[in-house]
């Protein structure tokens, strides 16, 4: 069992290590201290930092939940269990993904590591992609926050729920109709053939592990907990730099671009309004559990399809999500996810606008 832990420690890592984290924290502290001086030169550093801190406080708790959930999946759920219980049919897999997205109260930040672990475990790619798209839109916390933000429009949370499912299933089906033939995981070559969690389960099946477990049943539990903590530690330092980069970029764009809608846009058709709101959702990088409050402010300026485009597209694809996906997946796969999400969301919202006669 000690060999298993040692192998995990020697595995190549991507992302930030502890020393780099300390240097980054020191530079950030110096920047915060110098912010008033930089503000005097006309650079809105204080506004950018305050916006970044606000976005980070929104996103980090949910990211932590996602990392813990993904580490638990990798450590405690074996590949055999996934193979026996996860539906292998396309319809069954999509239904299971939607139900998982409905029951797991995670936001868009948290779904990326969970999605990566599901792919590691051999869940069909179409089902895993459906979960990635659906979970941050249809889970109970997001639907409740949407209802809270639109108390006078009870149809908004219902429409967000329905169109979140429609968009997620269409994107998932695109991977069935046009299968992705290449490897999707960025660091799959450094993983054992059946995923890192498989190492733990195989170690616990060895005679040595069985003998130690017979003598002291706590040994097996200790190994699992140590591997769980190592998975969480690795994912944290792998994902957080990308998330922080996305948050900083989003805050810069929001501060420099301002919060007012251009007057020339308000009187144009639904297609331009939908495209604008989707772009705004991408650069804002809001947490899906709180983005409805922002969308509420645009409810009187834009038609319902455009507001729904903001509420459905943003949780699936924004700056921080793209960077987090790039931490774990290949560039080609991330590009396909991005293009599929843009095309499906825009097409579905444009169709809704047509149905509504807008």
mmCIF file of C-alpha atoms in Angstrom:
data_model
loop_
_atom_site.group_PDB
_atom_site.id
_atom_site.type_symbol
_atom_site.label_atom_id
_atom_site.label_comp_id
_atom_site.label_asym_id
_atom_site.label_seq_id
_atom_site.Cartn_x
_atom_site.Cartn_y
_atom_site.Cartn_z
ATOM 1 C CA UNK A 1 0.000 0.000 0.000
ATOM 2 C CA UNK A 2 2.927 2.311 0.671
ATOM 3 C CA UNK A 3 4.059 1.681 -2.907
ATOM 4 C CA UNK A 4 0.707 2.869 -4.185
ATOM 5 C CA UNK A 5 1.012 6.156 -2.285
ATOM 6 C CA UNK A 6 4.610 6.568 -3.479
ATOM 7 C CA UNK A 7 3.541 5.982 -7.077
ATOM 8 C CA UNK A 8 0.867 8.624 -6.732
ATOM 9 C CA UNK A 9 3.434 11.103 -5.399
ATOM 10 C CA UNK A 10 5.835 10.403 -8.280
ATOM 11 C CA UNK A 11 3.194 10.858 -10.961
ATOM 12 C CA UNK A 12 3.804 13.879 -13.223
ATOM 13 C CA UNK A 13 1.706 16.843 -12.127
ATOM 14 C CA UNK A 14 0.373 19.796 -14.044
ATOM 15 C CA UNK A 15 -0.588 23.126 -12.593
ATOM 16 C CA UNK A 16 0.652 25.093 -9.638
ATOM 17 C CA UNK A 17 2.935 23.593 -6.968
ATOM 18 C CA UNK A 18 3.091 24.843 -3.399
ATOM 19 C CA UNK A 19 6.148 27.062 -3.921
ATOM 20 C CA UNK A 20 4.585 28.717 -6.952
ATOM 21 C CA UNK A 21 1.420 29.211 -4.947
ATOM 22 C CA UNK A 22 3.346 31.074 -2.244
ATOM 23 C CA UNK A 23 5.033 33.299 -4.831
ATOM 24 C CA UNK A 24 1.679 34.042 -6.467
ATOM 25 C CA UNK A 25 0.139 34.895 -3.082
ATOM 26 C CA UNK A 26 3.048 37.238 -2.311
ATOM 27 C CA UNK A 27 2.755 39.034 -5.661
ATOM 28 C CA UNK A 28 -1.010 39.368 -5.170
ATOM 29 C CA UNK A 29 -0.521 40.861 -1.707
ATOM 30 C CA UNK A 30 1.973 43.381 -3.114
ATOM 31 C CA UNK A 31 -0.467 44.296 -5.888
ATOM 32 C CA UNK A 32 -3.287 44.848 -3.383
ATOM 33 C CA UNK A 33 -1.002 47.054 -1.293
ATOM 34 C CA UNK A 34 -0.009 49.131 -4.319
ATOM 35 C CA UNK A 35 -3.560 49.380 -5.695
ATOM 36 C CA UNK A 36 -4.242 52.944 -4.398
ATOM 37 C CA UNK A 37 -1.065 54.216 -6.062
ATOM 38 C CA UNK A 38 -1.973 52.535 -9.354
ATOM 39 C CA UNK A 39 -5.512 53.936 -9.185
ATOM 40 C CA UNK A 40 -4.007 57.430 -9.081
ATOM 41 C CA UNK A 41 -2.355 56.761 -12.443
ATOM 42 C CA UNK A 42 -5.720 56.002 -14.053
ATOM 43 C CA UNK A 43 -5.477 52.202 -13.919
ATOM 44 C CA UNK A 44 -8.609 50.879 -12.086
ATOM 45 C CA UNK A 45 -6.710 48.229 -10.152
ATOM 46 C CA UNK A 46 -8.912 48.461 -7.050
ATOM 47 C CA UNK A 47 -12.078 47.909 -9.083
ATOM 48 C CA UNK A 48 -10.533 44.975 -10.911
ATOM 49 C CA UNK A 49 -9.320 43.386 -7.676
ATOM 50 C CA UNK A 50 -12.634 43.901 -5.877
ATOM 51 C CA UNK A 51 -14.485 42.393 -8.843
ATOM 52 C CA UNK A 52 -12.078 39.444 -8.919
ATOM 53 C CA UNK A 53 -12.487 38.835 -5.192
ATOM 54 C CA UNK A 54 -16.267 38.913 -5.548
ATOM 55 C CA UNK A 55 -16.216 36.384 -8.379
ATOM 56 C CA UNK A 56 -13.751 34.191 -6.488
ATOM 57 C CA UNK A 57 -15.926 34.177 -3.357
ATOM 58 C CA UNK A 58 -18.856 33.104 -5.510
ATOM 59 C CA UNK A 59 -16.996 30.371 -7.326
ATOM 60 C CA UNK A 60 -14.497 28.892 -4.862
ATOM 61 C CA UNK A 61 -16.890 27.155 -2.412
ATOM 62 C CA UNK A 62 -18.604 25.367 -5.297
ATOM 63 C CA UNK A 63 -15.285 24.523 -6.901
ATOM 64 C CA UNK A 64 -14.172 22.952 -3.624
ATOM 65 C CA UNK A 65 -17.355 20.883 -3.517
ATOM 66 C CA UNK A 66 -16.729 19.718 -7.059
ATOM 67 C CA UNK A 67 -13.143 18.748 -6.302
ATOM 68 C CA UNK A 68 -14.184 16.758 -3.228
ATOM 69 C CA UNK A 69 -16.944 15.008 -5.155
ATOM 70 C CA UNK A 70 -14.624 14.201 -8.069
ATOM 71 C CA UNK A 71 -11.929 12.882 -5.697
ATOM 72 C CA UNK A 72 -14.511 10.691 -3.976
ATOM 73 C CA UNK A 73 -15.600 9.307 -7.360
ATOM 74 C CA UNK A 74 -12.008 8.523 -8.318
ATOM 75 C CA UNK A 75 -11.080 6.973 -4.969
ATOM 76 C CA UNK A 76 -14.164 5.134 -3.748
ATOM 77 C CA UNK A 77 -16.017 4.141 -6.935
ATOM 78 C CA UNK A 78 -14.356 1.381 -8.936
ATOM 79 C CA UNK A 79 -14.399 1.001 -12.704
ATOM 80 C CA UNK A 80 -16.233 -2.293 -12.252
ATOM 81 C CA UNK A 81 -19.026 -0.532 -10.386
ATOM 82 C CA UNK A 82 -19.372 2.026 -13.197
ATOM 83 C CA UNK A 83 -19.377 -0.731 -15.808
ATOM 84 C CA UNK A 84 -22.064 -2.708 -13.965
ATOM 85 C CA UNK A 85 -24.431 0.106 -13.020
ATOM 86 C CA UNK A 86 -24.105 2.942 -15.531
ATOM 87 C CA UNK A 87 -26.484 2.530 -18.500
ATOM 88 C CA UNK A 88 -24.617 1.679 -21.678
ATOM 89 C CA UNK A 89 -27.453 2.572 -24.033
ATOM 90 C CA UNK A 90 -27.546 6.093 -25.431
ATOM 91 C CA UNK A 91 -31.014 6.879 -24.082
ATOM 92 C CA UNK A 92 -30.306 5.386 -20.660
ATOM 93 C CA UNK A 93 -26.982 7.208 -20.402
ATOM 94 C CA UNK A 94 -28.527 10.570 -21.285
ATOM 95 C CA UNK A 95 -31.336 10.065 -18.761
ATOM 96 C CA UNK A 96 -28.832 9.087 -16.064
ATOM 97 C CA UNK A 97 -26.735 12.180 -16.830
ATOM 98 C CA UNK A 98 -29.787 14.458 -16.583
ATOM 99 C CA UNK A 99 -30.847 12.870 -13.290
ATOM 100 C CA UNK A 100 -27.325 13.248 -11.905
ATOM 101 C CA UNK A 101 -27.283 16.894 -12.965
ATOM 102 C CA UNK A 102 -30.649 17.408 -11.302
ATOM 103 C CA UNK A 103 -29.635 15.829 -7.997
ATOM 104 C CA UNK A 104 -26.081 17.125 -7.516
ATOM 105 C CA UNK A 105 -26.134 20.746 -6.265
ATOM 106 C CA UNK A 106 -22.980 21.983 -8.002
ATOM 107 C CA UNK A 107 -22.350 25.077 -10.111
ATOM 108 C CA UNK A 108 -20.401 25.353 -13.353
ATOM 109 C CA UNK A 109 -17.030 25.546 -11.574
ATOM 110 C CA UNK A 110 -17.648 22.268 -9.775
ATOM 111 C CA UNK A 111 -18.808 20.254 -12.783
ATOM 112 C CA UNK A 112 -15.485 20.384 -14.646
ATOM 113 C CA UNK A 113 -13.496 18.166 -12.221
ATOM 114 C CA UNK A 114 -16.495 15.840 -11.772
ATOM 115 C CA UNK A 115 -16.820 15.602 -15.560
ATOM 116 C CA UNK A 116 -13.123 14.749 -15.870
ATOM 117 C CA UNK A 117 -13.418 11.946 -13.310
ATOM 118 C CA UNK A 118 -16.476 10.499 -15.045
ATOM 119 C CA UNK A 119 -14.510 10.360 -18.288
ATOM 120 C CA UNK A 120 -11.596 8.746 -16.416
ATOM 121 C CA UNK A 121 -13.973 6.096 -15.128
ATOM 122 C CA UNK A 122 -15.161 5.168 -18.591
ATOM 123 C CA UNK A 123 -18.593 6.801 -18.590
ATOM 124 C CA UNK A 124 -19.682 7.203 -22.247
ATOM 125 C CA UNK A 125 -18.513 10.565 -23.526
ATOM 126 C CA UNK A 126 -21.979 11.636 -24.687
ATOM 127 C CA UNK A 127 -23.427 11.002 -21.219
ATOM 128 C CA UNK A 128 -20.544 12.766 -19.466
ATOM 129 C CA UNK A 129 -20.883 15.797 -21.772
ATOM 130 C CA UNK A 130 -24.625 15.902 -21.088
ATOM 131 C CA UNK A 131 -23.896 15.972 -17.361
ATOM 132 C CA UNK A 132 -21.306 18.734 -17.852
ATOM 133 C CA UNK A 133 -23.868 20.897 -19.641
ATOM 134 C CA UNK A 134 -26.939 20.086 -17.543
ATOM 135 C CA UNK A 135 -25.649 20.049 -13.959
ATOM 136 C CA UNK A 136 -24.913 23.781 -13.576
ATOM 137 C CA UNK A 137 -28.271 24.749 -15.109
ATOM 138 C CA UNK A 138 -30.915 22.403 -13.731
ATOM 139 C CA UNK A 139 -29.750 21.574 -10.212
ATOM 140 C CA UNK A 140 -32.047 22.682 -7.351
ATOM 141 C CA UNK A 141 -29.796 25.502 -6.084
ATOM 142 C CA UNK A 142 -29.661 27.191 -9.500
ATOM 143 C CA UNK A 143 -33.387 26.811 -10.138
ATOM 144 C CA UNK A 144 -34.167 28.233 -6.690
ATOM 145 C CA UNK A 145 -31.844 31.211 -7.250
ATOM 146 C CA UNK A 146 -33.502 31.856 -10.627
ATOM 147 C CA UNK A 147 -36.949 31.811 -9.041
ATOM 148 C CA UNK A 148 -35.675 34.190 -6.357
ATOM 149 C CA UNK A 149 -34.293 36.582 -8.988
ATOM 150 C CA UNK A 150 -37.511 36.592 -11.052
ATOM 151 C CA UNK A 151 -40.342 36.613 -8.474
ATOM 152 C CA UNK A 152 -42.695 38.338 -10.923
ATOM 153 C CA UNK A 153 -41.784 35.990 -13.803
ATOM 154 C CA UNK A 154 -42.289 32.423 -12.516
ATOM 155 C CA UNK A 155 -41.907 31.129 -16.063
ATOM 156 C CA UNK A 156 -38.185 32.016 -16.138
ATOM 157 C CA UNK A 157 -36.938 29.200 -13.861
ATOM 158 C CA UNK A 158 -39.219 26.773 -15.705
ATOM 159 C CA UNK A 159 -37.923 27.894 -19.091
ATOM 160 C CA UNK A 160 -34.320 27.770 -17.858
ATOM 161 C CA UNK A 161 -34.864 24.220 -16.620
ATOM 162 C CA UNK A 162 -36.548 23.034 -19.837
ATOM 163 C CA UNK A 163 -34.117 24.656 -22.255
ATOM 164 C CA UNK A 164 -31.154 23.649 -20.116
ATOM 165 C CA UNK A 165 -32.200 20.024 -20.594
ATOM 166 C CA UNK A 166 -32.867 20.503 -24.320
ATOM 167 C CA UNK A 167 -29.494 22.149 -24.989
ATOM 168 C CA UNK A 168 -27.623 19.567 -22.884
ATOM 169 C CA UNK A 169 -29.225 16.599 -24.641
ATOM 170 C CA UNK A 170 -28.612 18.065 -28.100
ATOM 171 C CA UNK A 171 -24.941 18.695 -27.310
ATOM 172 C CA UNK A 172 -24.626 15.194 -25.846
ATOM 173 C CA UNK A 173 -26.292 13.629 -28.892
ATOM 174 C CA UNK A 174 -23.834 15.427 -31.154
ATOM 175 C CA UNK A 175 -21.135 13.185 -29.672
ATOM 176 C CA UNK A 176 -23.260 10.149 -30.545
ATOM 177 C CA UNK A 177 -23.963 11.237 -34.114
ATOM 178 C CA UNK A 178 -20.395 12.428 -34.682
ATOM 179 C CA UNK A 179 -18.193 10.383 -32.296
ATOM 180 C CA UNK A 180 -14.984 11.987 -31.083
ATOM 181 C CA UNK A 181 -12.331 9.550 -32.319
ATOM 182 C CA UNK A 182 -9.333 11.065 -30.546
ATOM 183 C CA UNK A 183 -8.232 10.996 -26.925
ATOM 184 C CA UNK A 184 -9.983 13.712 -24.945
ATOM 185 C CA UNK A 185 -7.987 13.684 -21.712
ATOM 186 C CA UNK A 186 -4.937 15.908 -21.794
ATOM 187 C CA UNK A 187 -2.801 13.785 -19.443
ATOM 188 C CA UNK A 188 -4.280 10.362 -20.185
ATOM 189 C CA UNK A 189 -0.850 9.036 -21.143
ATOM 190 C CA UNK A 190 0.365 9.495 -17.572
ATOM 191 C CA UNK A 191 -2.580 7.582 -16.115
ATOM 192 C CA UNK A 192 -2.913 3.836 -15.666
ATOM 193 C CA UNK A 193 -4.999 2.225 -18.357
ATOM 194 C CA UNK A 194 -8.142 2.154 -16.217
ATOM 195 C CA UNK A 195 -7.661 5.365 -14.258
ATOM 196 C CA UNK A 196 -5.742 6.236 -11.118
ATOM 197 C CA UNK A 197 -8.512 5.133 -8.782
ATOM 198 C CA UNK A 198 -8.100 1.627 -10.216
ATOM 199 C CA UNK A 199 -4.655 1.467 -8.565
ATOM 200 C CA UNK A 200 -6.241 1.870 -5.150
ATOM 201 C CA UNK A 201 -8.856 -0.805 -5.734
ATOM 202 C CA UNK A 202 -6.294 -3.254 -7.117
ATOM 203 C CA UNK A 203 -3.980 -2.619 -4.152
ATOM 204 C CA UNK A 204 -6.793 -3.434 -1.769
ATOM 205 C CA UNK A 205 -7.345 -6.751 -3.534
ATOM 206 C CA UNK A 206 -3.744 -7.975 -3.116
ATOM 207 C CA UNK A 207 -2.983 -10.695 -0.527
ATOM 208 C CA UNK A 208 -0.743 -8.314 1.370
ATOM 209 C CA UNK A 209 -3.506 -5.743 1.582
ATOM 210 C CA UNK A 210 -6.009 -8.424 2.607
ATOM 211 C CA UNK A 211 -3.696 -9.680 5.359
ATOM 212 C CA UNK A 212 -3.118 -6.195 6.692
ATOM 213 C CA UNK A 213 -6.842 -5.527 6.512
ATOM 214 C CA UNK A 214 -7.481 -8.696 8.490
ATOM 215 C CA UNK A 215 -4.974 -7.629 11.152
ATOM 216 C CA UNK A 216 -6.018 -4.025 11.200
ATOM 217 C CA UNK A 217 -9.087 -3.009 9.194
ATOM 218 C CA UNK A 218 -8.099 0.625 9.465
ATOM 219 C CA UNK A 219 -5.203 0.185 7.017
ATOM 220 C CA UNK A 220 -7.475 -0.044 3.988
ATOM 221 C CA UNK A 221 -9.517 2.946 5.096
ATOM 222 C CA UNK A 222 -6.337 4.937 5.755
ATOM 223 C CA UNK A 223 -5.049 4.179 2.246
ATOM 224 C CA UNK A 224 -8.311 5.291 0.688
ATOM 225 C CA UNK A 225 -8.393 8.521 2.687
ATOM 226 C CA UNK A 226 -4.781 9.331 1.825
ATOM 227 C CA UNK A 227 -5.433 8.732 -1.875
ATOM 228 C CA UNK A 228 -8.616 10.807 -1.626
ATOM 229 C CA UNK A 229 -6.652 13.714 -0.142
ATOM 230 C CA UNK A 230 -3.935 13.395 -2.778
ATOM 231 C CA UNK A 231 -6.484 13.474 -5.595
ATOM 232 C CA UNK A 232 -8.106 16.559 -4.057
ATOM 233 C CA UNK A 233 -4.709 18.247 -3.576
ATOM 234 C CA UNK A 234 -3.693 17.537 -7.175
ATOM 235 C CA UNK A 235 -6.977 18.754 -8.658
ATOM 236 C CA UNK A 236 -6.924 21.891 -6.530
ATOM 237 C CA UNK A 237 -3.486 23.004 -7.672
ATOM 238 C CA UNK A 238 -4.235 21.948 -11.241
ATOM 239 C CA UNK A 239 -7.516 23.825 -11.665
ATOM 240 C CA UNK A 240 -7.270 26.892 -9.406
ATOM 241 C CA UNK A 241 -4.643 28.750 -11.520
ATOM 242 C CA UNK A 242 -6.870 28.476 -14.587
ATOM 243 C CA UNK A 243 -9.940 29.534 -12.635
ATOM 244 C CA UNK A 244 -8.153 32.566 -11.160
ATOM 245 C CA UNK A 245 -6.857 33.563 -14.594
ATOM 246 C CA UNK A 246 -10.382 33.415 -15.973
ATOM 247 C CA UNK A 247 -11.766 35.407 -13.062
ATOM 248 C CA UNK A 248 -9.103 38.104 -13.493
ATOM 249 C CA UNK A 249 -9.784 38.385 -17.231
ATOM 250 C CA UNK A 250 -13.532 38.557 -16.640
ATOM 251 C CA UNK A 251 -13.112 41.266 -13.999
ATOM 252 C CA UNK A 252 -10.874 43.333 -16.308
ATOM 253 C CA UNK A 253 -13.397 43.095 -19.128
ATOM 254 C CA UNK A 254 -16.301 44.037 -16.873
ATOM 255 C CA UNK A 255 -14.482 47.039 -15.369
ATOM 256 C CA UNK A 256 -13.111 48.349 -18.656
ATOM 257 C CA UNK A 257 -16.246 47.642 -20.670
ATOM 258 C CA UNK A 258 -18.697 48.960 -18.088
ATOM 259 C CA UNK A 259 -22.114 47.596 -17.172
ATOM 260 C CA UNK A 260 -24.353 49.675 -19.425
ATOM 261 C CA UNK A 261 -25.906 48.124 -22.509
ATOM 262 C CA UNK A 262 -25.019 50.013 -25.714
ATOM 263 C CA UNK A 263 -27.991 52.077 -26.839
ATOM 264 C CA UNK A 264 -27.624 50.919 -30.442
ATOM 265 C CA UNK A 265 -28.238 47.321 -29.349
ATOM 266 C CA UNK A 266 -31.522 47.729 -27.530
ATOM 267 C CA UNK A 267 -33.641 48.308 -30.638
ATOM 268 C CA UNK A 268 -32.183 45.523 -32.783
ATOM 269 C CA UNK A 269 -33.561 42.069 -33.517
ATOM 270 C CA UNK A 270 -33.461 38.957 -31.403
ATOM 271 C CA UNK A 271 -30.466 37.408 -33.197
ATOM 272 C CA UNK A 272 -28.138 40.263 -32.240
ATOM 273 C CA UNK A 273 -29.599 40.442 -28.725
ATOM 274 C CA UNK A 274 -29.102 36.694 -28.196
ATOM 275 C CA UNK A 275 -25.516 36.857 -29.490
ATOM 276 C CA UNK A 276 -24.769 39.847 -27.249
ATOM 277 C CA UNK A 277 -26.173 38.182 -24.123
ATOM 278 C CA UNK A 278 -24.276 34.956 -24.821
ATOM 279 C CA UNK A 279 -21.054 36.942 -25.278
ATOM 280 C CA UNK A 280 -21.785 38.827 -22.067
ATOM 281 C CA UNK A 281 -22.272 35.556 -20.208
ATOM 282 C CA UNK A 282 -18.961 34.277 -21.565
ATOM 283 C CA UNK A 283 -16.867 37.264 -20.478
ATOM 284 C CA UNK A 284 -18.692 37.791 -17.170
ATOM 285 C CA UNK A 285 -17.857 34.259 -15.942
ATOM 286 C CA UNK A 286 -20.510 34.391 -13.232
ATOM 287 C CA UNK A 287 -21.323 31.486 -10.965
ATOM 288 C CA UNK A 288 -24.498 29.756 -12.171
ATOM 289 C CA UNK A 289 -25.943 29.921 -8.669
ATOM 290 C CA UNK A 290 -25.957 33.725 -8.787
ATOM 291 C CA UNK A 291 -26.047 34.730 -12.461
ATOM 292 C CA UNK A 292 -29.848 35.041 -12.444
ATOM 293 C CA UNK A 293 -29.559 38.168 -10.293
ATOM 294 C CA UNK A 294 -27.465 39.799 -13.036
ATOM 295 C CA UNK A 295 -29.795 38.535 -15.758
ATOM 296 C CA UNK A 296 -32.696 40.155 -13.939
ATOM 297 C CA UNK A 297 -31.214 43.575 -14.682
ATOM 298 C CA UNK A 298 -31.404 42.871 -18.427
ATOM 299 C CA UNK A 299 -34.956 41.546 -18.334
ATOM 300 C CA UNK A 300 -36.511 44.864 -19.358
ATOM 301 C CA UNK A 301 -33.916 45.585 -22.059
ATOM 302 C CA UNK A 302 -33.847 42.309 -23.952
ATOM 303 C CA UNK A 303 -36.431 39.707 -25.027
ATOM 304 C CA UNK A 304 -36.865 36.442 -23.151
ATOM 305 C CA UNK A 305 -34.772 34.327 -25.610
ATOM 306 C CA UNK A 306 -31.789 36.643 -25.136
ATOM 307 C CA UNK A 307 -32.059 36.497 -21.333
ATOM 308 C CA UNK A 308 -32.395 32.702 -21.516
ATOM 309 C CA UNK A 309 -29.328 32.627 -23.753
ATOM 310 C CA UNK A 310 -27.441 34.321 -20.921
ATOM 311 C CA UNK A 311 -28.808 31.872 -18.326
ATOM 312 C CA UNK A 312 -28.230 28.709 -20.380
ATOM 313 C CA UNK A 313 -25.019 29.474 -22.257
ATOM 314 C CA UNK A 314 -23.026 31.061 -19.412
ATOM 315 C CA UNK A 315 -23.011 28.059 -17.044
ATOM 316 C CA UNK A 316 -21.748 25.793 -19.828
ATOM 317 C CA UNK A 317 -19.154 28.037 -21.420
ATOM 318 C CA UNK A 318 -17.347 31.059 -20.029
ATOM 319 C CA UNK A 319 -13.750 32.180 -19.692
ATOM 320 C CA UNK A 320 -12.952 30.329 -16.485
ATOM 321 C CA UNK A 321 -14.667 27.128 -17.660
ATOM 322 C CA UNK A 322 -12.669 27.101 -20.886
ATOM 323 C CA UNK A 323 -9.402 27.516 -18.990
ATOM 324 C CA UNK A 324 -10.387 24.845 -16.464
ATOM 325 C CA UNK A 325 -11.310 22.439 -19.268
ATOM 326 C CA UNK A 326 -7.941 23.105 -20.900
ATOM 327 C CA UNK A 327 -6.248 22.044 -17.675
ATOM 328 C CA UNK A 328 -7.602 18.508 -18.133
ATOM 329 C CA UNK A 329 -8.651 18.046 -21.763
ATOM 330 C CA UNK A 330 -7.069 18.366 -25.173
ATOM 331 C CA UNK A 331 -7.320 21.563 -27.178
ATOM 332 C CA UNK A 332 -9.289 19.872 -29.957
ATOM 333 C CA UNK A 333 -11.888 18.503 -27.558
ATOM 334 C CA UNK A 334 -12.323 21.841 -25.765
ATOM 335 C CA UNK A 335 -12.716 23.570 -29.134
ATOM 336 C CA UNK A 336 -15.415 21.097 -30.123
ATOM 337 C CA UNK A 337 -17.276 21.603 -26.830
ATOM 338 C CA UNK A 338 -17.082 25.372 -27.307
ATOM 339 C CA UNK A 339 -18.280 25.384 -30.915
ATOM 340 C CA UNK A 340 -21.056 22.875 -30.189
ATOM 341 C CA UNK A 341 -22.289 24.917 -27.237
ATOM 342 C CA UNK A 342 -22.291 28.165 -29.215
ATOM 343 C CA UNK A 343 -24.119 26.651 -32.179
ATOM 344 C CA UNK A 344 -26.722 24.738 -30.159
ATOM 345 C CA UNK A 345 -27.498 27.537 -27.684
ATOM 346 C CA UNK A 346 -27.776 30.174 -30.394
ATOM 347 C CA UNK A 347 -29.888 27.930 -32.626
ATOM 348 C CA UNK A 348 -32.260 26.884 -29.839
ATOM 349 C CA UNK A 349 -32.760 30.458 -28.589
ATOM 350 C CA UNK A 350 -33.264 31.733 -32.134
ATOM 351 C CA UNK A 351 -35.903 29.029 -32.666
ATOM 352 C CA UNK A 352 -37.606 30.116 -29.433
ATOM 353 C CA UNK A 353 -37.611 33.701 -30.664
ATOM 354 C CA UNK A 354 -39.250 32.542 -33.882
ATOM 355 C CA UNK A 355 -41.921 30.618 -31.964
ATOM 356 C CA UNK A 356 -42.606 33.695 -29.827
ATOM 357 C CA UNK A 357 -42.849 35.835 -32.954
ATOM 358 C CA UNK A 358 -39.940 38.094 -32.010
#
